[in-house]
């Protein structure tokens, strides 16, 4: 009895752990869809086809930003949606009012019973490097239900994958050692765009965000300092009401911290090494920096370009930082938000190094320099070519709006129904779908780099390490190659099995997804990653699937008749 009770408790705990919360954004509901999904659902129901078993692939046709890779993101939100997919009475009433009056009452009873208990979702792991034509998701289930998932799934994956890819490209150009900060909240397309941008920029390799709500929701580190308004809001040292600051170790208190700051400013001005570099600094800026340091002595980072970076901002910052140093604190650094960032960062670094050498302040030359001001991939590349001393980049508009490309263009195509493969044809070959339920593999070479992604029919043998396999371009007869893989990775895993007794992949924490993205990018061959003229990554099908695609293509395409 005790053993049975223990087993029952363990099963209850397991079920509790497996409960999946609803979507992060409450706007994501079964109604976040296009009208034609509901008109099709009714037509399926009316024709008695609504429960026919269908298989759909979600994929994209071309990598974004002129590159040769994409980062897959948005899976967790899709699983959260289907785990909680259920129409409320209010939602059903709205659908009834929207559809034509001729729609029968039985359809709305059908909608009341709908959930995703009979849907299966096989997916590539979130945070993976992915390529065109390879299914990101394979969704199986009753055709009417799966069609209702089409639009929300596309909505949840298109932007997420686009911004994660954009972030990864910025990380690649900036380099591994630089701190990347997402500063896009005020420029994003609405609150949901801002929240998504913070989350998926973090997956793509950014280190922190200014977005406090994103920090709360996802545990992303939050960073930020003050604005120009804070600096220009001060006019006189009389505005500093509380001038005392306790030593970091609590041993004593400096009763007039502002006087200590001014003493240091005078030392800097008449320093032999710095003589003639600056004259009278802006005193209201000095007051603002002092006030901010009094509020945040352990986190003092100053925006130094409100008036003049080298003649005022840097000397004023250094005076405050040195006064803090006397009391056992270490200033974090400066932020540059305008001007010639390469030149100013180099001059600021020289200033810091001179102070370290002349006054013996340990590591002052390593004081952090952050740059912002409408940065993008191109400006980061230009800064690298010019030479700079920036340690961290705050990037906003061009990152979160994906300014260089508006959308990824994921599509959701029927590839099988009632075990019968289906194909979508087009005069544009890039829009021809790859039919049937497929398995997808990544084949790795001797040096550990991925060589090719290959799609096979569901029942074909799994590619084996050390055995030669013919990889064919899906549509070009002459493009083919033999590959002898040294490692084979199956890409599609079951994240939603429909049947609760069937094993599924657990949704990993956000940091684990981010780490996966970083590791996958490091595995890629450098020529696939370069910004200009990257080598296209090969996506192929097995010989058997190639033959079947073209058999079905000829079978489905109408035959013309010449008169």
XYZ file of C-alpha atoms in Angstrom:
563
model
C 0.000 0.000 0.000
C 2.811 2.404 0.917
C 4.591 1.649 -2.375
C 1.378 2.225 -4.316
C 0.853 5.515 -2.513
C 4.431 6.582 -3.262
C 3.992 5.705 -6.943
C 0.744 7.636 -7.077
C 2.379 10.667 -5.479
C 5.313 10.459 -7.898
C 2.898 10.311 -10.860
C 0.989 13.319 -9.507
C 4.235 15.265 -9.121
C 5.255 14.281 -12.660
C 1.913 15.494 -14.043
C 2.304 18.767 -12.153
C 5.765 19.253 -13.620
C 4.430 18.592 -17.103
C 1.706 21.252 -16.903
C 2.468 23.839 -19.565
C 1.376 27.429 -18.876
C -0.488 29.471 -21.459
C 1.186 31.808 -23.969
C 3.259 34.660 -22.546
C 1.102 37.180 -24.401
C -2.605 36.949 -23.456
C -3.461 38.173 -26.966
C -2.404 34.738 -28.263
C -5.672 32.814 -28.332
C -7.569 30.536 -30.763
C -8.968 33.731 -32.324
C -5.492 35.039 -33.219
C -6.071 33.703 -36.692
C -7.187 34.629 -40.178
C -10.866 34.449 -41.063
C -10.182 31.918 -43.801
C -9.063 29.382 -41.201
C -12.588 29.431 -39.765
C -14.307 29.392 -43.150
C -12.183 26.363 -44.125
C -12.920 24.704 -40.776
C -16.654 25.092 -41.435
C -16.325 23.812 -44.996
C -14.330 20.789 -43.772
C -17.005 20.141 -41.135
C -19.842 20.592 -43.620
C -18.180 18.107 -45.996
C -17.525 15.629 -43.182
C -13.774 15.944 -43.727
C -12.889 17.731 -40.470
C -11.486 14.634 -38.741
C -9.370 13.426 -41.673
C -5.750 12.979 -40.581
C -3.525 15.628 -42.151
C 0.172 16.442 -42.033
C 1.473 19.990 -42.523
C 5.056 21.282 -42.731
C 6.033 24.729 -41.466
C 9.190 25.980 -43.194
C 10.709 29.005 -44.940
C 12.038 29.364 -48.454
C 15.001 31.759 -48.168
C 17.437 32.806 -45.461
C 17.067 36.425 -44.314
C 19.456 39.415 -44.449
C 21.377 38.071 -47.435
C 22.870 35.348 -45.244
C 22.990 31.573 -45.454
C 21.531 30.553 -42.106
C 18.563 31.229 -39.825
C 17.991 30.756 -36.093
C 14.779 28.908 -35.243
C 12.776 30.479 -32.413
C 9.196 30.615 -31.174
C 8.604 26.915 -30.506
C 7.886 27.287 -26.790
C 5.075 29.775 -27.432
C 3.540 27.393 -30.009
C 3.520 24.531 -27.494
C 2.052 26.826 -24.838
C -0.756 27.674 -27.282
C -1.733 24.122 -28.172
C -1.408 22.903 -24.578
C -4.141 25.393 -23.653
C -6.106 25.523 -26.921
C -9.816 25.819 -26.108
C -12.584 28.133 -27.344
C -14.513 30.077 -24.733
C -18.249 30.721 -25.073
C -17.493 34.376 -25.733
C -15.113 33.452 -28.556
C -17.631 31.043 -30.090
C -20.304 33.744 -29.928
C -17.988 36.106 -31.820
C -17.255 33.485 -34.501
C -21.003 32.875 -34.863
C -21.575 36.604 -35.361
C -18.732 36.780 -37.894
C -19.546 33.808 -40.142
C -22.565 33.839 -42.475
C -25.935 33.189 -40.832
C -26.303 30.055 -42.956
C -23.636 28.226 -40.909
C -25.269 25.434 -38.919
C -25.439 25.285 -35.109
C -23.702 21.904 -35.087
C -20.453 23.566 -36.177
C -20.364 25.699 -33.044
C -20.976 22.619 -30.905
C -17.990 21.100 -32.711
C -15.853 24.148 -31.849
C -16.811 23.742 -28.165
C -15.304 20.251 -28.177
C -12.067 21.157 -29.954
C -8.711 20.864 -28.217
C -5.283 19.619 -29.334
C -5.365 16.239 -27.622
C -5.217 14.517 -31.022
C -2.512 16.778 -32.501
C 1.166 15.849 -32.746
C 3.980 18.362 -33.187
C 7.462 17.300 -34.254
C 9.968 20.127 -34.270
C 13.598 21.100 -34.570
C 14.875 22.222 -31.159
C 14.461 25.938 -30.501
C 17.719 27.861 -30.856
C 18.959 25.624 -33.691
C 20.589 26.832 -36.888
C 18.147 25.985 -39.684
C 17.910 26.218 -43.452
C 15.300 26.712 -46.209
C 12.857 23.935 -47.176
C 13.635 21.800 -44.096
C 10.495 21.610 -41.904
C 10.875 23.540 -38.674
C 7.659 21.911 -37.474
C 5.653 18.940 -38.679
C 2.094 19.182 -37.386
C -0.204 16.148 -37.587
C -3.855 15.901 -36.605
C -7.472 16.396 -37.679
C -7.292 18.662 -40.702
C -9.728 21.303 -39.393
C -7.923 21.638 -36.064
C -4.463 21.798 -37.627
C -5.649 24.483 -40.061
C -6.793 26.558 -37.050
C -3.196 26.369 -35.761
C -1.647 27.581 -39.022
C -1.859 31.349 -38.593
C -0.960 31.563 -34.886
C 2.001 29.213 -35.419
C 3.268 31.334 -38.309
C 2.767 34.488 -36.251
C 4.688 33.051 -33.303
C 7.614 31.725 -35.372
C 8.147 34.243 -38.193
C 9.177 37.264 -36.122
C 10.845 35.218 -33.375
C 13.154 33.494 -35.857
C 13.816 36.711 -37.774
C 14.889 38.739 -34.731
C 16.921 35.847 -33.259
C 18.760 35.607 -36.591
C 19.269 39.374 -36.664
C 20.686 39.272 -33.142
C 23.045 36.418 -34.020
C 24.370 38.360 -37.012
C 25.088 41.378 -34.784
C 26.850 39.059 -32.343
C 28.949 37.561 -35.143
C 30.130 40.993 -36.302
C 30.704 42.368 -32.789
C 32.743 39.340 -31.714
C 32.502 37.007 -28.745
C 34.225 39.320 -26.261
C 31.872 42.300 -26.578
C 28.821 42.860 -24.405
C 25.636 43.280 -26.460
C 22.689 45.124 -24.941
C 19.207 45.214 -26.488
C 17.905 48.798 -26.190
C 14.908 48.583 -28.540
C 11.838 48.871 -26.307
C 10.896 52.431 -27.284
C 11.331 51.749 -31.011
C 9.700 48.325 -31.264
C 6.390 47.649 -33.020
C 4.189 47.816 -29.955
C 4.520 46.121 -26.568
C 4.293 42.552 -27.876
C 6.986 43.285 -30.474
C 9.185 44.741 -27.742
C 8.771 41.771 -25.411
C 9.430 39.313 -28.228
C 12.475 41.289 -29.379
C 14.011 41.160 -25.907
C 13.432 37.411 -25.567
C 14.623 36.400 -29.021
C 17.571 38.809 -29.105
C 18.748 37.077 -25.945
C 18.425 33.676 -27.658
C 20.390 35.072 -30.625
C 23.351 36.013 -28.438
C 22.644 39.336 -26.740
C 23.681 39.550 -23.094
C 21.066 41.821 -21.566
C 18.078 44.092 -22.223
C 16.873 47.473 -21.025
C 13.316 46.066 -20.988
C 12.328 45.592 -17.345
C 9.155 43.612 -18.118
C 11.114 41.194 -20.323
C 13.544 40.764 -17.457
C 10.666 39.888 -15.144
C 9.021 37.474 -17.570
C 12.076 35.626 -18.832
C 14.877 36.224 -16.337
C 16.978 38.120 -18.895
C 19.686 40.325 -17.281
C 18.663 44.000 -17.262
C 21.043 46.873 -17.968
C 20.694 50.630 -18.235
C 21.952 53.949 -16.904
C 20.471 57.438 -17.297
C 19.443 59.688 -20.186
C 20.547 63.131 -21.374
C 17.484 64.537 -19.607
C 18.905 63.511 -16.238
C 22.160 65.340 -16.969
C 20.522 68.502 -18.275
C 17.991 68.578 -15.418
C 20.723 69.704 -12.974
C 21.897 73.304 -12.834
C 23.669 73.890 -9.511
C 25.471 71.947 -6.779
C 22.844 73.326 -4.389
C 20.518 70.678 -5.812
C 22.558 67.928 -4.132
C 20.677 67.694 -0.848
C 22.552 64.770 0.701
C 26.293 65.053 -0.009
C 27.670 62.367 2.304
C 28.715 58.916 1.135
C 29.799 56.028 3.327
C 32.914 54.058 2.432
C 32.197 50.773 0.690
C 33.424 48.813 3.701
C 31.362 50.952 6.094
C 34.445 52.063 8.047
C 33.892 55.828 7.644
C 31.837 58.451 5.840
C 32.835 61.221 3.444
C 30.686 64.162 4.578
C 31.021 66.189 1.382
C 31.442 63.879 -1.590
C 30.994 66.742 -4.082
C 33.999 68.548 -2.620
C 36.061 65.383 -3.088
C 34.890 65.235 -6.717
C 35.919 68.861 -7.322
C 39.315 68.214 -5.751
C 39.882 65.377 -8.196
C 38.727 67.498 -11.139
C 41.299 70.120 -10.196
C 44.016 67.433 -9.976
C 43.116 66.216 -13.435
C 43.050 69.693 -14.930
C 46.561 70.527 -13.688
C 47.988 67.046 -14.218
C 51.197 67.174 -16.239
C 50.054 64.338 -18.495
C 46.608 65.849 -19.122
C 47.578 69.538 -19.230
C 45.783 71.413 -21.984
C 43.403 68.559 -22.881
C 40.437 70.281 -21.243
C 39.599 73.559 -19.542
C 36.466 74.387 -17.600
C 34.008 71.515 -17.747
C 30.245 71.905 -17.632
C 29.510 72.201 -13.923
C 25.858 71.162 -14.133
C 27.019 67.915 -15.773
C 29.469 67.397 -12.911
C 26.617 67.900 -10.447
C 24.453 65.394 -12.335
C 27.216 62.769 -12.365
C 27.869 63.338 -8.659
C 24.180 62.995 -7.860
C 23.941 59.763 -9.845
C 27.046 58.363 -8.167
C 25.582 59.165 -4.739
C 22.481 57.199 -5.725
C 24.403 54.283 -7.299
C 27.988 54.271 -5.976
C 28.556 50.618 -6.932
C 26.914 50.918 -10.377
C 28.071 54.297 -11.662
C 27.888 54.417 -15.465
C 27.624 57.890 -16.996
C 26.319 59.136 -20.334
C 29.109 61.560 -21.304
C 27.984 63.245 -24.551
C 25.331 65.711 -23.326
C 27.652 68.710 -23.781
C 31.115 67.737 -25.034
C 32.628 64.290 -24.665
C 36.365 65.060 -24.367
C 36.220 68.597 -22.978
C 33.583 67.916 -20.351
C 31.977 64.475 -20.167
C 35.115 62.350 -19.790
C 36.909 64.650 -17.291
C 33.745 65.011 -15.204
C 33.197 61.258 -15.214
C 36.804 60.593 -14.219
C 36.632 63.074 -11.334
C 33.558 61.290 -9.940
C 35.025 57.836 -10.609
C 38.275 58.723 -8.795
C 36.356 60.135 -5.838
C 34.402 56.859 -5.681
C 37.680 54.960 -5.875
C 38.922 56.814 -2.762
C 35.931 55.384 -0.900
C 36.460 51.834 -2.135
C 34.002 51.840 -5.065
C 34.752 51.044 -8.721
C 32.910 52.965 -11.425
C 31.395 50.808 -14.161
C 32.148 53.078 -17.126
C 30.803 55.511 -19.690
C 28.288 55.464 -22.530
C 28.798 57.286 -25.829
C 25.589 58.048 -27.718
C 26.748 60.363 -30.514
C 29.735 61.517 -32.526
C 32.600 59.540 -34.006
C 32.371 56.451 -31.824
C 35.654 54.925 -33.015
C 37.662 58.110 -32.388
C 35.947 59.016 -29.111
C 36.301 55.527 -27.672
C 40.024 55.504 -28.483
C 40.539 58.967 -26.956
C 38.571 58.003 -23.861
C 40.698 54.861 -23.472
C 43.890 56.966 -23.691
C 42.479 59.294 -21.023
C 41.723 56.364 -18.707
C 45.151 54.784 -19.239
C 46.889 58.092 -18.552
C 45.045 58.398 -15.236
C 45.957 54.838 -14.264
C 49.616 55.487 -14.977
C 49.868 58.932 -13.373
C 47.745 58.368 -10.272
C 48.348 54.639 -9.797
C 44.659 53.701 -9.886
C 44.605 49.976 -10.596
C 42.743 48.899 -13.754
C 41.369 52.402 -14.408
C 42.569 52.027 -18.007
C 40.125 49.109 -18.365
C 37.083 51.227 -17.491
C 34.192 50.004 -19.647
C 33.096 51.986 -22.704
C 29.569 51.418 -24.038
C 28.423 52.797 -27.403
C 24.900 53.315 -28.680
C 23.214 55.616 -31.263
C 21.342 53.726 -34.011
C 23.951 51.003 -34.372
C 23.490 48.157 -36.823
C 25.430 45.342 -38.453
C 27.103 47.690 -40.932
C 28.228 50.236 -38.315
C 29.664 47.460 -36.136
C 31.620 46.198 -39.135
C 32.814 49.725 -39.926
C 33.927 50.267 -36.318
C 35.919 47.042 -36.438
C 37.679 48.193 -39.616
C 38.409 51.669 -38.187
C 39.656 50.351 -34.856
C 37.851 51.178 -31.607
C 37.920 50.688 -27.841
C 34.226 49.936 -27.254
C 33.503 47.126 -24.777
C 29.713 47.023 -25.072
C 27.163 47.982 -27.710
C 23.605 49.095 -27.027
C 21.530 48.295 -30.130
C 17.877 49.195 -30.581
C 15.985 50.236 -33.697
C 17.806 48.191 -36.341
C 17.752 45.101 -34.156
C 14.159 44.935 -32.908
C 12.478 46.224 -36.079
C 14.640 43.944 -38.260
C 15.115 47.031 -40.405
C 17.110 45.175 -43.076
C 14.266 42.710 -43.783
C 10.610 42.987 -42.872
C 9.675 39.307 -42.538
C 11.103 35.794 -42.745
C 8.268 34.361 -44.833
C 7.522 31.037 -43.166
C 4.763 29.005 -44.824
C 2.489 26.139 -43.696
C 1.809 23.550 -46.374
C -0.247 20.363 -46.523
C 2.049 17.435 -47.377
C -0.209 14.464 -46.608
C -3.861 13.671 -45.890
C -5.318 10.262 -45.044
C -1.850 8.787 -45.675
C -1.899 10.185 -49.222
C 1.028 12.526 -50.093
C 0.076 15.935 -51.445
C 2.142 18.478 -53.365
C 1.663 22.186 -54.050
C 2.874 23.130 -57.558
C 3.922 26.496 -58.934
C 5.588 27.995 -61.978
C 8.084 29.357 -59.435
C 10.080 26.254 -58.483
C 11.038 27.744 -55.117
C 7.342 27.561 -54.171
C 6.878 23.873 -54.977
C 6.348 21.960 -51.732
C 8.087 18.696 -50.802
C 5.343 16.103 -50.266
C 4.701 13.370 -47.679
C 5.597 12.876 -44.040
C 9.378 13.196 -43.799
C 12.268 12.630 -41.453
C 15.108 15.142 -41.452
C 18.777 14.630 -40.617
C 21.922 16.739 -40.371
C 25.043 14.990 -41.674
C 28.428 16.011 -40.235
C 31.850 15.628 -41.852
C 35.306 14.671 -40.586
C 36.097 18.146 -39.244
C 32.908 18.290 -37.188
C 31.116 20.804 -39.415
C 27.600 20.131 -40.757
C 27.829 19.176 -44.429
C 24.213 18.853 -45.529
C 20.633 18.542 -44.255
C 18.757 15.679 -45.881
C 15.038 14.870 -45.954
C 13.855 11.284 -46.407
C 10.506 9.540 -46.528
C 9.216 8.509 -43.102
C 9.874 4.809 -43.630
C 13.289 5.051 -45.291
C 16.352 3.676 -43.466
C 18.136 6.111 -41.158
C 21.449 7.377 -42.623
C 24.321 5.511 -40.951
C 27.705 6.822 -39.871
C 30.402 5.725 -42.302
C 27.965 4.628 -45.022
C 27.801 6.550 -48.292
C 24.450 8.217 -49.029
C 23.375 9.994 -52.210
C 22.088 13.498 -51.477
C 20.040 15.154 -54.219
C 18.807 18.683 -54.754
C 14.984 18.482 -54.525
C 14.390 19.997 -57.957
C 17.682 20.179 -59.911
C 18.606 16.878 -61.579
C 22.308 17.654 -61.955
C 22.931 18.780 -58.372
C 23.825 15.697 -56.362
C 26.643 14.425 -54.188
C 27.624 11.394 -52.149
C 28.201 11.989 -48.441
C 29.834 9.668 -45.920
C 28.682 11.139 -42.590
C 30.841 10.941 -39.471
C 27.897 11.900 -37.296
C 24.146 11.870 -37.975
C 21.684 14.067 -36.063
C 17.924 13.607 -36.414
C 16.356 17.059 -36.409
C 12.633 16.569 -35.771
C 11.701 15.559 -32.222
C 8.280 15.104 -30.635
C 7.396 18.156 -28.537
C 3.633 17.497 -28.412
C 2.574 13.854 -28.763
C -1.207 14.238 -28.544
C -1.364 11.065 -26.443
C -0.389 12.042 -22.860
C 1.171 8.612 -22.288
C 3.622 9.117 -25.152
C 7.030 10.594 -24.358
C 7.710 14.147 -25.418
C 10.674 16.506 -25.340
C 10.615 18.906 -22.404
C 10.729 22.631 -23.114
C 14.189 23.815 -22.004
C 14.854 27.028 -20.025
C 15.593 30.177 -22.025
C 19.281 30.171 -21.103
C 19.632 26.605 -22.385
C 18.047 27.651 -25.697
C 20.497 30.558 -25.902
C 23.449 28.251 -25.192
C 22.233 25.895 -27.915
C 22.175 28.769 -30.393
C 25.735 29.804 -29.485
C 27.022 26.223 -29.751
C 25.288 25.596 -33.080
C 26.731 28.768 -34.594
C 30.218 27.750 -33.451
C 29.781 24.424 -35.258
C 29.098 26.084 -38.605
C 31.789 26.306 -41.243
C 33.153 29.905 -41.388
C 32.385 30.359 -45.091
C 28.666 29.755 -44.394
C 28.758 32.497 -41.756
C 30.572 35.368 -43.459
C 28.620 38.571 -44.111
C 29.513 38.967 -47.781
C 28.977 36.205 -50.332
C 28.550 33.334 -47.874
C 28.700 29.801 -49.240
C 25.177 28.340 -49.531
C 24.522 25.449 -47.164
C 23.269 22.336 -48.940
C 19.724 21.080 -48.322
C 18.892 17.804 -50.045
C 16.532 14.868 -50.309
C 17.235 11.155 -50.545
C 17.291 9.522 -53.977
C 14.027 7.723 -53.201
C 12.278 10.925 -52.109
C 13.637 12.753 -55.166
C 12.107 10.158 -57.468
C 8.796 10.311 -55.617
C 8.623 14.137 -55.731
C 9.012 14.120 -59.497
C 6.608 11.211 -59.978
C 3.939 13.074 -58.002
C 4.761 16.342 -59.762
C 4.156 14.779 -63.182
C 1.057 12.990 -61.922
C -0.551 16.158 -60.504
C 0.461 18.698 -63.148
C -2.183 19.204 -65.841
C -1.154 18.273 -69.389
C -1.416 21.069 -71.885
C -3.010 20.691 -75.312
C -1.863 22.585 -78.377
C -4.462 23.600 -80.946
